Amino acid sequence: MQVRRVAITGLGLISPYGGDMADFFTRLIAGESAVRHLLTDDLPRPLSTPFVSCLGFNAEAALGKPLALMMERFAQLGMAAAFQAWDQAGLPRRLEAGADPASRDQWGCIWGTALGGLAAHERGSRELWQKGRERLSPLSVVQGMNNAVNAHISIQLGLGGLSTSHTAACASSGIAIGEAFRRVRSGEADVMLTGGSDVCQSYGVVRAWEAMRVLAPGDAATSPMACRPFAADRAGLVLGEGGAALVLEAWDHAVARGATIHGEIVGYGTSCDHSHLVRPQRDGQVRAMRSALADGGLVPRDIHYVNAHGTATAEGDPVEMAALREVFADVAQELPVSATKSMHGHLLGAAGAIEAVVTALALREQAVPPTAHLAGRIDPACEGVDHVLQGRRGVPMQAALSSSFAFGGSNAVLAFRAPPR
């Protein structure tokens, strides 16, 4: 099997702060929370919860009205992020006149989403049962299908290779990125577009998470600080919406066309806890991290930053810290770790994608984002690493991990290297 280096030549995301990528990362480094209080007019009981919304996102402006109307919001967010990444990679959306139409036949898209177009189906149910409608929009099926994003991406960009989606709860886009990485590394594709998107505001989704008693409480005043991973007073996770994308490209292919390389993916590790649907297991997480290190030819001392899964749940955070202490052993105390969900929330199937983008940016910019709201609050059960309490700039870093640990016991860890300087 041919083994090739895999460059990141494009990054895209829809920022919950409303600005561009540079603004997004600057605000993360500053520890600024994008969490706000969500209050809806839903009946029988309005939603009232901390939430992260992409309030400034205009789908018609980003995609054009005809394309936007074909999509549910999760697909709009994903498609917009994909276009950003593709444009940054310097690749034309349409083949130029005279170009070989078969040149993209092996290029593909692997996407991650946990909920997909569930909102379209929920909206349809309301129309039928509450408003008495007898039929739904003929777009309901194509808006609601989980593979809508990768399908639209492949159509819009002329990608003739693999087009598929992964759904594995909170590890969905981590797995999607890892599988896209393997496709490029193996020589099956020169270019893969990958990432994830989700919209968690559906009434039934929020109520379901609420019923599990893992959502952080908050009102208009307290919501920005509601998500506190690794803190002794943590009270649960905060849901959000968003989309993030990466263009992965064979290194030699990228260099040959003069592309800017924003980073490199070097390893990917997966495992299954095979023990419990919702209770995480240290051993499974340890196997995934060690697998990613081995796949990337790395040892613990090579890692200069870990973007942790860090959801701020009572049970999940200590398990993740125990796994990190086991994997990194005598160097754990000097390992910088942060959970950026404290600021951008938990995007479920898109969590791995936005955190992969954050990790790539951290290495590119040589800057480490913090875990917000943690100073003076660290749970003794979560000690044993170098918790990043304030953003750090000018930090020499060569390699980093980004971890996604999901309900169902699905674990995915990605290993990154900094771009050449």
PDB file of C-alpha atoms in Angstrom, residues 293-392:
ATOM      1  CA  LEU A 293       0.240   8.081  18.442  1.00  0.00           C
ATOM      2  CA  ALA A 294       1.489   4.817  16.953  1.00  0.00           C
ATOM      3  CA  ASP A 295      -0.196   5.538  13.617  1.00  0.00           C
ATOM      4  CA  GLY A 296       1.576   8.882  13.462  1.00  0.00           C
ATOM      5  CA  GLY A 297       4.969   7.564  14.557  1.00  0.00           C
ATOM      6  CA  LEU A 298       4.735   9.660  17.715  1.00  0.00           C
ATOM      7  CA  VAL A 299       5.509   9.117  21.376  1.00  0.00           C
ATOM      8  CA  PRO A 300       3.865  10.968  24.290  1.00  0.00           C
ATOM      9  CA  ARG A 301       6.755  13.411  24.658  1.00  0.00           C
ATOM     10  CA  ASP A 302       6.202  14.577  21.051  1.00  0.00           C
ATOM     11  CA  ILE A 303       2.755  15.973  21.878  1.00  0.00           C
ATOM     12  CA  HIS A 304       2.671  19.645  22.832  1.00  0.00           C
ATOM     13  CA  TYR A 305      -1.114  20.120  23.138  1.00  0.00           C
ATOM     14  CA  VAL A 306      -4.301  18.077  23.535  1.00  0.00           C
ATOM     15  CA  ASN A 307      -7.687  19.472  22.572  1.00  0.00           C
ATOM     16  CA  ALA A 308      -9.729  17.360  24.967  1.00  0.00           C
ATOM     17  CA  HIS A 309     -13.248  16.062  24.454  1.00  0.00           C
ATOM     18  CA  GLY A 310     -14.071  17.798  27.753  1.00  0.00           C
ATOM     19  CA  THR A 311     -17.861  18.066  27.864  1.00  0.00           C
ATOM     20  CA  ALA A 312     -18.218  19.242  31.500  1.00  0.00           C
ATOM     21  CA  THR A 313     -20.250  16.204  32.562  1.00  0.00           C
ATOM     22  CA  ALA A 314     -19.784  14.828  36.066  1.00  0.00           C
ATOM     23  CA  GLU A 315     -18.705  11.379  34.908  1.00  0.00           C
ATOM     24  CA  GLY A 316     -16.983  12.045  31.594  1.00  0.00           C
ATOM     25  CA  ASP A 317     -14.303  14.566  32.569  1.00  0.00           C
ATOM     26  CA  PRO A 318     -12.517  12.510  35.271  1.00  0.00           C
ATOM     27  CA  VAL A 319     -12.451   9.453  33.000  1.00  0.00           C
ATOM     28  CA  GLU A 320     -10.801  11.445  30.229  1.00  0.00           C
ATOM     29  CA  MET A 321      -8.228  12.870  32.622  1.00  0.00           C
ATOM     30  CA  ALA A 322      -7.454   9.392  33.938  1.00  0.00           C
ATOM     31  CA  ALA A 323      -6.899   8.199  30.366  1.00  0.00           C
ATOM     32  CA  LEU A 324      -4.564  11.122  29.638  1.00  0.00           C
ATOM     33  CA  ARG A 325      -2.568  10.472  32.810  1.00  0.00           C
ATOM     34  CA  GLU A 326      -2.162   6.823  31.830  1.00  0.00           C
ATOM     35  CA  VAL A 327      -1.104   7.504  28.230  1.00  0.00           C
ATOM     36  CA  PHE A 328       1.263  10.370  29.037  1.00  0.00           C
ATOM     37  CA  ALA A 329       2.520   8.981  32.347  1.00  0.00           C
ATOM     38  CA  ASP A 330       5.624  10.862  33.518  1.00  0.00           C
ATOM     39  CA  VAL A 331       5.114  13.736  31.035  1.00  0.00           C
ATOM     40  CA  ALA A 332       1.417  14.266  31.822  1.00  0.00           C
ATOM     41  CA  GLN A 333       2.093  17.065  34.306  1.00  0.00           C
ATOM     42  CA  GLU A 334       3.684  19.170  31.546  1.00  0.00           C
ATOM     43  CA  LEU A 335       1.084  18.356  28.882  1.00  0.00           C
ATOM     44  CA  PRO A 336      -1.027  21.413  27.925  1.00  0.00           C
ATOM     45  CA  VAL A 337      -4.700  20.409  27.785  1.00  0.00           C
ATOM     46  CA  SER A 338      -7.794  22.469  27.111  1.00  0.00           C
ATOM     47  CA  ALA A 339     -11.467  21.897  26.323  1.00  0.00           C
ATOM     48  CA  THR A 340     -12.707  24.533  23.897  1.00  0.00           C
ATOM     49  CA  LYS A 341     -16.304  23.336  24.281  1.00  0.00           C
ATOM     50  CA  SER A 342     -16.263  25.728  27.233  1.00  0.00           C
ATOM     51  CA  MET A 343     -16.537  28.485  24.608  1.00  0.00           C
ATOM     52  CA  HIS A 344     -18.055  27.047  21.401  1.00  0.00           C
ATOM     53  CA  GLY A 345     -20.301  24.461  23.040  1.00  0.00           C
ATOM     54  CA  HIS A 346     -20.895  20.835  22.120  1.00  0.00           C
ATOM     55  CA  LEU A 347     -21.834  20.496  18.452  1.00  0.00           C
ATOM     56  CA  LEU A 348     -22.469  16.721  18.750  1.00  0.00           C
ATOM     57  CA  GLY A 349     -21.612  15.277  15.323  1.00  0.00           C
ATOM     58  CA  ALA A 350     -19.706  18.431  14.360  1.00  0.00           C
ATOM     59  CA  ALA A 351     -17.663  18.554  17.582  1.00  0.00           C
ATOM     60  CA  GLY A 352     -14.724  16.603  16.182  1.00  0.00           C
ATOM     61  CA  ALA A 353     -14.613  18.831  13.102  1.00  0.00           C
ATOM     62  CA  ILE A 354     -14.587  22.189  14.867  1.00  0.00           C
ATOM     63  CA  GLU A 355     -12.016  20.876  17.351  1.00  0.00           C
ATOM     64  CA  ALA A 356      -9.853  19.526  14.526  1.00  0.00           C
ATOM     65  CA  VAL A 357      -9.892  23.006  12.989  1.00  0.00           C
ATOM     66  CA  VAL A 358      -9.021  24.533  16.380  1.00  0.00           C
ATOM     67  CA  THR A 359      -6.128  22.095  16.816  1.00  0.00           C
ATOM     68  CA  ALA A 360      -4.777  22.783  13.326  1.00  0.00           C
ATOM     69  CA  LEU A 361      -5.011  26.535  13.978  1.00  0.00           C
ATOM     70  CA  ALA A 362      -3.253  26.140  17.343  1.00  0.00           C
ATOM     71  CA  LEU A 363      -0.286  24.472  15.663  1.00  0.00           C
ATOM     72  CA  ARG A 364      -0.255  26.885  12.747  1.00  0.00           C
ATOM     73  CA  GLU A 365      -0.435  29.966  14.971  1.00  0.00           C
ATOM     74  CA  GLN A 366       1.704  28.474  17.778  1.00  0.00           C
ATOM     75  CA  ALA A 367      -0.988  29.482  20.265  1.00  0.00           C
ATOM     76  CA  VAL A 368      -2.999  27.436  22.753  1.00  0.00           C
ATOM     77  CA  PRO A 369      -6.642  28.239  23.570  1.00  0.00           C
ATOM     78  CA  PRO A 370      -7.729  27.846  27.193  1.00  0.00           C
ATOM     79  CA  THR A 371     -10.451  26.004  28.990  1.00  0.00           C
ATOM     80  CA  ALA A 372     -12.615  28.985  29.886  1.00  0.00           C
ATOM     81  CA  HIS A 373     -14.036  29.488  33.386  1.00  0.00           C
ATOM     82  CA  LEU A 374     -11.631  26.951  34.963  1.00  0.00           C
ATOM     83  CA  ALA A 375      -9.196  29.116  36.943  1.00  0.00           C
ATOM     84  CA  GLY A 376      -9.577  28.398  40.655  1.00  0.00           C
ATOM     85  CA  ARG A 377     -12.130  25.659  40.000  1.00  0.00           C
ATOM     86  CA  ILE A 378     -10.163  22.529  38.981  1.00  0.00           C
ATOM     87  CA  ASP A 379     -11.699  19.310  40.267  1.00  0.00           C
ATOM     88  CA  PRO A 380      -9.036  17.281  42.155  1.00  0.00           C
ATOM     89  CA  ALA A 381     -10.187  14.264  40.105  1.00  0.00           C
ATOM     90  CA  CYS A 382      -9.199  16.151  36.941  1.00  0.00           C
ATOM     91  CA  GLU A 383      -5.720  17.208  38.016  1.00  0.00           C
ATOM     92  CA  GLY A 384      -2.467  15.770  36.737  1.00  0.00           C
ATOM     93  CA  VAL A 385      -2.033  17.706  33.450  1.00  0.00           C
ATOM     94  CA  ASP A 386      -1.126  21.270  32.556  1.00  0.00           C
ATOM     95  CA  HIS A 387      -4.594  22.806  32.321  1.00  0.00           C
ATOM     96  CA  VAL A 388      -4.488  25.871  30.079  1.00  0.00           C
ATOM     97  CA  LEU A 389      -6.328  28.513  32.103  1.00  0.00           C
ATOM     98  CA  GLN A 390      -5.493  31.483  29.868  1.00  0.00           C
ATOM     99  CA  GLY A 391      -4.660  31.599  26.174  1.00  0.00           C
ATOM    100  CA  ARG A 392      -0.973  31.235  25.372  1.00  0.00           C
TER     101      ARG A 392
END
